[in-house]
Amino acid sequence: MSQEPIRLVLPTEFAMNTVNAYLFLEPEPILVDCGEKSDKVWKALEAELAQHGLHITDIKKVFITHAHVDHIGMSGRIARETNAEIWVSELVYPWALDMQTQWDSRSQFINEVWQKGGSPQEVTRRILQGMNVMPHFWDSVPADRIKTFGIGDTLKLGGADWEVIHTPGHAITQTCFYQPDYEWLISADMLMYITPVAVIERALEGTERVRGLPMMLESYQKIAALPVDKVFPGHGEIFTQPQPLITQQVNRIHQRKEECLALVREGYHDLFTISEKLYKETTPVFQFAAFAMTLGYLDVLISENAILEEENTQGIWHFQENQASCLAKQ
């Protein structure tokens, strides 16, 4: 009989307050995800493992779902202080091997996007300043300790075969692990009690920005097509019967998309202003998420030919209703 993943609750310095790792005991101790690098998280992981008679040095393998600090950040320290292998997808490999280079590239790209979005310089500076703390919580992994798996591969976890499913949107590198016999899904940040943020990223190849939220909607369709009985999310409690949650979150995305379209029709045409109007009560802490999600809603509208995206003479994106599409629907 396959072993059900054991939820380990770890603290995080970031928005969700806690993050989940999952433990398999047999035939060998394996972790899925491991939290960010900090002494606080290390002590919490030690305490969680001790409840099952284990020490961190007993872990044989760590499988990473995606390249976000609260899921992969501790993997470098684990690799250095134990004999564990760090298993990552081919998509995550560059981040595991050389986080700083990847992070510097991403920070530069985020700066460009915020500028194109019409953000005031002071706001952009504050956002980047907040991002610059991330490398303190994330160690690269020595090359000789990294093992890779591919999209569509099968992983052996807890005595059962788990399928690797690519679910981009929240992160271009994100994978979920699916056990079809028991209909279990380790969903990472794809499916949890809140709608995940469609993070701003470059494409895996080239310099173009990925359209994160349209990709996320496709990933929702992919997960909805699976028979899933129990979900083991990246944050929050384990839950069952995910279909109503998927429907609720997809409907919420489309509702917010329509609110964006209404703002464009009212005469708001730059991303930053639309974001400020859409998220009136947003605190500075959540401004990054509000900006990213607003860009996502606009991307969905572009994919539906409802609006057009252009650049003005200052290099700022200008969003306007696609009148040709409106006429065609009349």
Tab-separated table of C-alpha atoms in Angstrom:
chain	number	residue	atom	x	y	z
A	1	MET	CA	0.000	0.000	0.000
A	2	SER	CA	1.245	3.478	-0.858
A	3	GLN	CA	2.068	5.845	1.972
A	4	GLU	CA	0.126	9.098	2.122
A	5	PRO	CA	2.345	12.190	2.222
A	6	ILE	CA	2.847	13.592	5.733
A	7	ARG	CA	2.398	17.358	5.927
A	8	LEU	CA	5.203	19.267	7.655
A	9	VAL	CA	4.327	22.894	8.447
A	10	LEU	CA	7.261	25.319	8.236
A	11	PRO	CA	7.392	29.057	8.905
A	12	THR	CA	8.065	31.510	6.104
A	13	GLU	CA	9.038	35.169	6.128
A	14	PHE	CA	6.812	35.799	3.136
A	15	ALA	CA	3.119	36.468	2.577
A	16	MET	CA	1.601	33.080	3.367
A	17	ASN	CA	3.125	32.811	6.909
A	18	THR	CA	3.600	29.039	6.608
A	19	VAL	CA	4.649	26.696	3.830
A	20	ASN	CA	4.229	22.941	3.533
A	21	ALA	CA	6.859	20.300	2.980
A	22	TYR	CA	5.780	16.666	2.618
A	23	LEU	CA	7.478	13.644	4.123
A	24	PHE	CA	7.513	10.058	2.915
A	25	LEU	CA	8.905	7.521	5.387
A	26	GLU	CA	9.161	4.312	3.371
A	27	PRO	CA	11.101	2.787	1.742
A	28	GLU	CA	13.410	5.713	2.569
A	29	PRO	CA	12.865	9.168	4.077
A	30	ILE	CA	12.070	11.646	1.274
A	31	LEU	CA	10.997	15.278	1.387
A	32	VAL	CA	8.963	17.162	-1.193
A	33	ASP	CA	9.964	20.847	-0.884
A	34	CYS	CA	11.899	22.161	2.102
A	35	GLY	CA	11.147	25.802	2.916
A	36	GLU	CA	13.475	28.784	2.676
A	37	LYS	CA	16.950	29.023	4.187
A	38	SER	CA	16.941	30.364	7.741
A	39	ASP	CA	17.833	29.062	11.181
A	40	LYS	CA	14.166	29.405	12.142
A	41	VAL	CA	13.044	27.120	9.307
A	42	TRP	CA	15.909	24.664	9.979
A	43	LYS	CA	14.834	24.305	13.630
A	44	ALA	CA	11.188	23.905	12.611
A	45	LEU	CA	12.147	21.201	10.089
A	46	GLU	CA	14.205	19.412	12.752
A	47	ALA	CA	11.240	19.515	15.140
A	48	GLU	CA	8.785	18.244	12.521
A	49	LEU	CA	11.074	15.371	11.533
A	50	ALA	CA	11.739	14.464	15.184
A	51	GLN	CA	8.027	13.752	15.598
A	52	HIS	CA	8.584	10.863	13.179
A	53	GLY	CA	11.832	9.677	14.740
A	54	LEU	CA	14.032	11.326	12.125
A	55	HIS	CA	16.855	13.848	11.932
A	56	ILE	CA	17.556	15.969	8.864
A	57	THR	CA	20.611	13.813	8.166
A	58	ASP	CA	18.254	10.831	7.681
A	59	ILE	CA	16.685	12.395	4.574
A	60	LYS	CA	17.852	10.604	1.428
A	61	LYS	CA	16.203	12.739	-1.273
A	62	VAL	CA	14.500	16.114	-1.582
A	63	PHE	CA	12.168	16.675	-4.544
A	64	ILE	CA	11.438	20.291	-5.473
A	65	THR	CA	8.145	21.337	-7.076
A	66	HIS	CA	9.219	24.772	-8.362
A	67	ALA	CA	11.862	27.490	-8.147
A	68	HIS	CA	10.380	29.795	-5.519
A	69	VAL	CA	12.356	30.642	-2.412
A	70	ASP	CA	9.904	29.198	0.134
A	71	HIS	CA	9.971	25.814	-1.605
A	72	ILE	CA	13.604	25.422	-2.662
A	73	GLY	CA	15.610	27.895	-0.550
A	74	MET	CA	16.778	25.392	2.096
A	75	SER	CA	17.892	22.776	-0.427
A	76	GLY	CA	21.450	24.109	-0.666
A	77	ARG	CA	21.989	23.888	3.094
A	78	ILE	CA	20.444	20.413	3.203
A	79	ALA	CA	22.797	19.285	0.428
A	80	ARG	CA	25.825	20.649	2.294
A	81	GLU	CA	24.946	19.266	5.724
A	82	THR	CA	23.521	15.870	4.743
A	83	ASN	CA	24.001	13.172	2.132
A	84	ALA	CA	20.620	13.899	0.534
A	85	GLU	CA	20.220	14.183	-3.226
A	86	ILE	CA	18.338	17.270	-4.422
A	87	TRP	CA	15.968	16.338	-7.241
A	88	VAL	CA	14.681	19.141	-9.470
A	89	SER	CA	12.958	19.318	-12.811
A	90	GLU	CA	14.977	20.317	-15.845
A	91	LEU	CA	13.130	23.661	-15.642
A	92	VAL	CA	14.316	24.297	-12.080
A	93	TYR	CA	17.904	23.129	-12.656
A	94	PRO	CA	19.392	26.564	-13.578
A	95	TRP	CA	17.884	28.057	-10.405
A	96	ALA	CA	19.153	25.225	-8.221
A	97	LEU	CA	22.666	25.455	-9.662
A	98	ASP	CA	23.137	29.245	-9.756
A	99	MET	CA	20.379	31.126	-8.003
A	100	GLN	CA	22.186	34.471	-7.922
A	101	THR	CA	22.602	34.723	-11.700
A	102	GLN	CA	18.972	33.753	-12.242
A	103	TRP	CA	17.806	36.191	-9.574
A	104	ASP	CA	19.819	39.095	-10.974
A	105	SER	CA	18.315	38.463	-14.403
A	106	ARG	CA	14.827	38.272	-12.969
A	107	SER	CA	15.250	41.472	-10.933
A	108	GLN	CA	16.352	43.347	-14.055
A	109	PHE	CA	13.331	42.002	-15.918
A	110	ILE	CA	10.944	42.967	-13.100
A	111	ASN	CA	12.388	46.480	-13.179
A	112	GLU	CA	11.681	46.706	-16.927
A	113	VAL	CA	8.103	45.455	-16.523
A	114	TRP	CA	7.283	47.895	-13.718
A	115	GLN	CA	8.659	50.740	-15.809
A	116	LYS	CA	6.613	49.653	-18.816
A	117	GLY	CA	3.619	49.403	-16.511
A	118	GLY	CA	3.860	53.091	-15.686
A	119	SER	CA	4.994	52.643	-12.081
A	120	PRO	CA	6.474	55.741	-10.387
A	121	GLN	CA	10.227	55.421	-9.866
A	122	GLU	CA	9.923	55.462	-6.074
A	123	VAL	CA	7.418	52.589	-6.104
A	124	THR	CA	9.582	50.543	-8.476
A	125	ARG	CA	12.635	51.202	-6.308
A	126	ARG	CA	10.768	49.996	-3.198
A	127	ILE	CA	9.548	46.857	-4.962
A	128	LEU	CA	13.064	45.960	-6.107
A	129	GLN	CA	14.456	46.708	-2.666
A	130	GLY	CA	11.989	44.197	-1.224
A	131	MET	CA	12.976	41.605	-3.804
A	132	ASN	CA	16.657	42.006	-2.984
A	133	VAL	CA	16.217	40.236	0.372
A	134	MET	CA	15.328	36.972	-1.372
A	135	PRO	CA	18.916	35.723	-1.961
A	136	HIS	CA	19.479	35.763	1.817
A	137	PHE	CA	16.919	32.963	2.089
A	138	TRP	CA	18.083	30.831	-0.835
A	139	ASP	CA	21.312	28.864	-1.322
A	140	SER	CA	22.410	27.323	-4.603
A	141	VAL	CA	22.994	23.564	-4.601
A	142	PRO	CA	26.416	22.021	-5.378
A	143	ALA	CA	26.300	20.590	-8.903
A	144	ASP	CA	27.322	17.107	-7.798
A	145	ARG	CA	24.311	16.906	-5.447
A	146	ILE	CA	21.659	17.771	-8.030
A	147	LYS	CA	19.617	15.141	-9.872
A	148	THR	CA	17.041	16.013	-12.512
A	149	PHE	CA	13.685	14.667	-13.620
A	150	GLY	CA	11.699	15.559	-16.722
A	151	ILE	CA	8.160	16.718	-17.340
A	152	GLY	CA	6.035	13.605	-17.720
A	153	ASP	CA	8.485	11.434	-15.793
A	154	THR	CA	7.392	9.117	-13.001
A	155	LEU	CA	8.841	9.572	-9.497
A	156	LYS	CA	9.029	6.904	-6.803
A	157	LEU	CA	7.646	8.448	-3.619
A	158	GLY	CA	6.466	6.441	-0.625
A	159	GLY	CA	6.393	3.189	-2.542
A	160	ALA	CA	4.160	4.490	-5.345
A	161	ASP	CA	4.556	6.021	-8.798
A	162	TRP	CA	3.830	9.755	-9.029
A	163	GLU	CA	3.476	11.500	-12.390
A	164	VAL	CA	5.217	14.846	-12.963
A	165	ILE	CA	2.765	17.395	-14.403
A	166	HIS	CA	3.856	20.822	-15.631
A	167	THR	CA	1.458	23.487	-14.321
A	168	PRO	CA	2.862	26.907	-15.275
A	169	GLY	CA	1.153	30.169	-14.407
A	170	HIS	CA	2.184	30.882	-10.834
A	171	ALA	CA	5.701	29.928	-11.907
A	172	ILE	CA	6.980	28.836	-15.300
A	173	THR	CA	8.956	26.119	-13.456
A	174	GLN	CA	6.047	24.759	-11.419
A	175	THR	CA	5.265	21.057	-11.363
A	176	CYS	CA	2.661	19.030	-9.498
A	177	PHE	CA	3.035	15.350	-8.578
A	178	TYR	CA	0.036	13.086	-9.223
A	179	GLN	CA	-0.629	9.575	-7.882
A	180	PRO	CA	-3.382	8.110	-10.126
A	181	ASP	CA	-4.200	4.955	-8.122
A	182	TYR	CA	-5.164	6.890	-5.007
A	183	GLU	CA	-6.067	10.091	-6.885
A	184	TRP	CA	-3.675	12.174	-4.790
A	185	LEU	CA	-2.170	15.456	-5.979
A	186	ILE	CA	0.808	17.268	-4.468
A	187	SER	CA	-0.297	20.561	-5.950
A	188	ALA	CA	2.554	22.923	-4.956
A	189	ASP	CA	1.140	26.459	-5.377
A	190	MET	CA	-1.096	25.530	-8.305
A	191	LEU	CA	-4.080	24.665	-6.139
A	192	MET	CA	-4.595	25.951	-2.602
A	193	TYR	CA	-7.148	27.888	-0.571
A	194	ILE	CA	-6.379	31.197	-2.320
A	195	THR	CA	-5.808	31.917	-5.993
A	196	PRO	CA	-2.054	31.860	-6.647
A	197	VAL	CA	-0.369	34.963	-8.040
A	198	ALA	CA	0.627	34.799	-11.705
A	199	VAL	CA	4.240	35.822	-11.217
A	200	ILE	CA	5.949	38.051	-13.802
A	201	GLU	CA	8.617	36.051	-15.636
A	202	ARG	CA	10.574	35.716	-18.841
A	203	ALA	CA	9.965	32.733	-21.094
A	204	LEU	CA	12.243	29.754	-20.528
A	205	GLU	CA	13.881	30.527	-23.856
A	206	GLY	CA	14.346	34.017	-25.240
A	207	THR	CA	13.572	37.358	-23.639
A	208	GLU	CA	9.801	37.620	-24.043
A	209	ARG	CA	7.500	37.879	-21.035
A	210	VAL	CA	5.274	34.873	-20.485
A	211	ARG	CA	1.527	35.487	-20.248
A	212	GLY	CA	1.209	33.956	-16.804
A	213	LEU	CA	-2.496	34.086	-16.076
A	214	PRO	CA	-3.645	32.590	-19.415
A	215	MET	CA	-1.138	29.804	-18.743
A	216	MET	CA	-2.580	29.376	-15.255
A	217	LEU	CA	-6.088	29.006	-16.664
A	218	GLU	CA	-4.775	26.250	-18.940
A	219	SER	CA	-3.157	24.584	-15.924
A	220	TYR	CA	-6.491	24.735	-14.065
A	221	GLN	CA	-8.069	22.907	-17.017
A	222	LYS	CA	-5.315	20.308	-16.902
A	223	ILE	CA	-5.845	19.654	-13.174
A	224	ALA	CA	-9.648	19.730	-13.480
A	225	ALA	CA	-9.447	16.943	-16.062
A	226	LEU	CA	-7.741	14.624	-13.560
A	227	PRO	CA	-9.661	12.450	-11.110
A	228	VAL	CA	-8.354	13.974	-7.859
A	229	ASP	CA	-9.675	12.932	-4.458
A	230	LYS	CA	-7.137	14.546	-2.110
A	231	VAL	CA	-4.914	17.602	-2.552
A	232	PHE	CA	-1.648	18.241	-0.707
A	233	PRO	CA	-1.087	21.977	-1.305
A	234	GLY	CA	2.038	24.080	-0.966
A	235	HIS	CA	0.317	26.232	1.688
A	236	GLY	CA	-2.586	25.520	4.012
A	237	GLU	CA	-4.483	22.426	5.030
A	238	ILE	CA	-4.801	19.220	3.023
A	239	PHE	CA	-8.249	19.072	1.407
A	240	THR	CA	-10.487	16.801	-0.685
A	241	GLN	CA	-12.754	17.169	-3.716
A	242	PRO	CA	-11.014	20.151	-5.379
A	243	GLN	CA	-13.436	20.740	-8.262
A	244	PRO	CA	-15.582	23.394	-6.494
A	245	LEU	CA	-12.421	25.286	-5.513
A	246	ILE	CA	-11.115	25.216	-9.079
A	247	THR	CA	-14.449	26.525	-10.368
A	248	GLN	CA	-14.525	29.265	-7.726
A	249	GLN	CA	-10.992	30.453	-8.476
A	250	VAL	CA	-11.448	30.393	-12.252
A	251	ASN	CA	-14.714	32.313	-11.929
A	252	ARG	CA	-12.990	34.869	-9.711
A	253	ILE	CA	-10.270	35.399	-12.338
A	254	HIS	CA	-12.877	36.053	-15.013
A	255	GLN	CA	-14.798	38.394	-12.705
A	256	ARG	CA	-11.664	40.462	-12.034
A	257	LYS	CA	-10.840	40.390	-15.748
A	258	GLU	CA	-14.211	41.997	-16.490
A	259	GLU	CA	-13.545	44.630	-13.816
A	260	CYS	CA	-10.267	45.439	-15.610
A	261	LEU	CA	-12.092	45.790	-18.905
A	262	ALA	CA	-14.560	48.179	-17.296
A	263	LEU	CA	-11.657	50.343	-16.041
A	264	VAL	CA	-10.109	50.433	-19.521
A	265	ARG	CA	-13.469	51.551	-20.892
A	266	GLU	CA	-13.595	54.276	-18.220
A	267	GLY	CA	-10.347	55.714	-19.575
A	268	TYR	CA	-7.605	54.111	-17.476
A	269	HIS	CA	-4.951	52.823	-19.845
A	270	ASP	CA	-1.687	52.142	-17.982
A	271	LEU	CA	-1.081	49.058	-15.873
A	272	PHE	CA	-0.091	50.812	-12.651
A	273	THR	CA	-3.187	53.019	-12.586
A	274	ILE	CA	-5.508	50.116	-13.428
A	275	SER	CA	-3.902	48.089	-10.639
A	276	GLU	CA	-4.338	50.927	-8.137
A	277	LYS	CA	-8.004	51.293	-9.113
A	278	LEU	CA	-8.682	47.547	-9.038
A	279	TYR	CA	-7.007	46.972	-5.674
A	280	LYS	CA	-8.004	50.105	-3.771
A	281	GLU	CA	-7.244	48.698	-0.323
A	282	THR	CA	-3.916	47.059	-1.189
A	283	THR	CA	-1.089	47.637	1.298
A	284	PRO	CA	2.488	48.173	0.064
A	285	VAL	CA	3.295	44.590	1.105
A	286	PHE	CA	0.792	43.216	-1.426
A	287	GLN	CA	1.378	45.803	-4.147
A	288	PHE	CA	3.617	43.428	-6.104
A	289	ALA	CA	0.895	40.747	-6.163
A	290	ALA	CA	-1.781	43.300	-7.150
A	291	PHE	CA	0.360	44.606	-10.013
A	292	ALA	CA	1.183	41.072	-11.243
A	293	MET	CA	-2.428	39.902	-11.107
A	294	THR	CA	-3.695	43.019	-12.883
A	295	LEU	CA	-1.189	42.367	-15.652
A	296	GLY	CA	-2.520	38.817	-15.739
A	297	TYR	CA	-6.139	39.954	-16.146
A	298	LEU	CA	-5.061	42.251	-18.972
A	299	ASP	CA	-3.190	39.332	-20.576
A	300	VAL	CA	-6.385	37.263	-20.480
A	301	LEU	CA	-8.302	40.114	-22.120
A	302	ILE	CA	-5.604	40.344	-24.810
A	303	SER	CA	-5.838	36.576	-25.405
A	304	GLU	CA	-9.600	37.032	-25.890
A	305	ASN	CA	-9.040	39.954	-28.314
A	306	ALA	CA	-11.000	42.226	-25.972
A	307	ILE	CA	-8.188	44.757	-25.585
A	308	LEU	CA	-5.012	45.786	-27.395
A	309	GLU	CA	-1.568	46.461	-25.926
A	310	GLU	CA	0.689	49.146	-27.401
A	311	GLU	CA	3.709	51.145	-26.237
A	312	ASN	CA	3.563	54.930	-26.112
A	313	THR	CA	6.474	57.231	-26.903
A	314	GLN	CA	7.736	56.939	-23.306
A	315	GLY	CA	7.893	53.157	-23.597
A	316	ILE	CA	4.882	52.648	-21.296
A	317	TRP	CA	2.248	50.054	-22.140
A	318	HIS	CA	-1.082	51.519	-23.234
A	319	PHE	CA	-4.125	49.238	-23.016
A	320	GLN	CA	-7.274	50.070	-24.937
A	321	GLU	CA	-10.452	48.282	-25.925
A	322	ASN	CA	-10.337	46.423	-29.215
A	323	GLN	CA	-13.115	48.220	-31.059
A	324	ALA	CA	-12.922	45.832	-34.013
A	325	SER	CA	-13.642	42.922	-31.679
A	326	CYS	CA	-16.542	44.831	-30.106
A	327	LEU	CA	-18.073	45.541	-33.509
A	328	ALA	CA	-17.669	41.925	-34.552
A	329	LYS	CA	-19.677	40.802	-31.523
A	330	GLN	CA	-22.528	43.212	-32.207
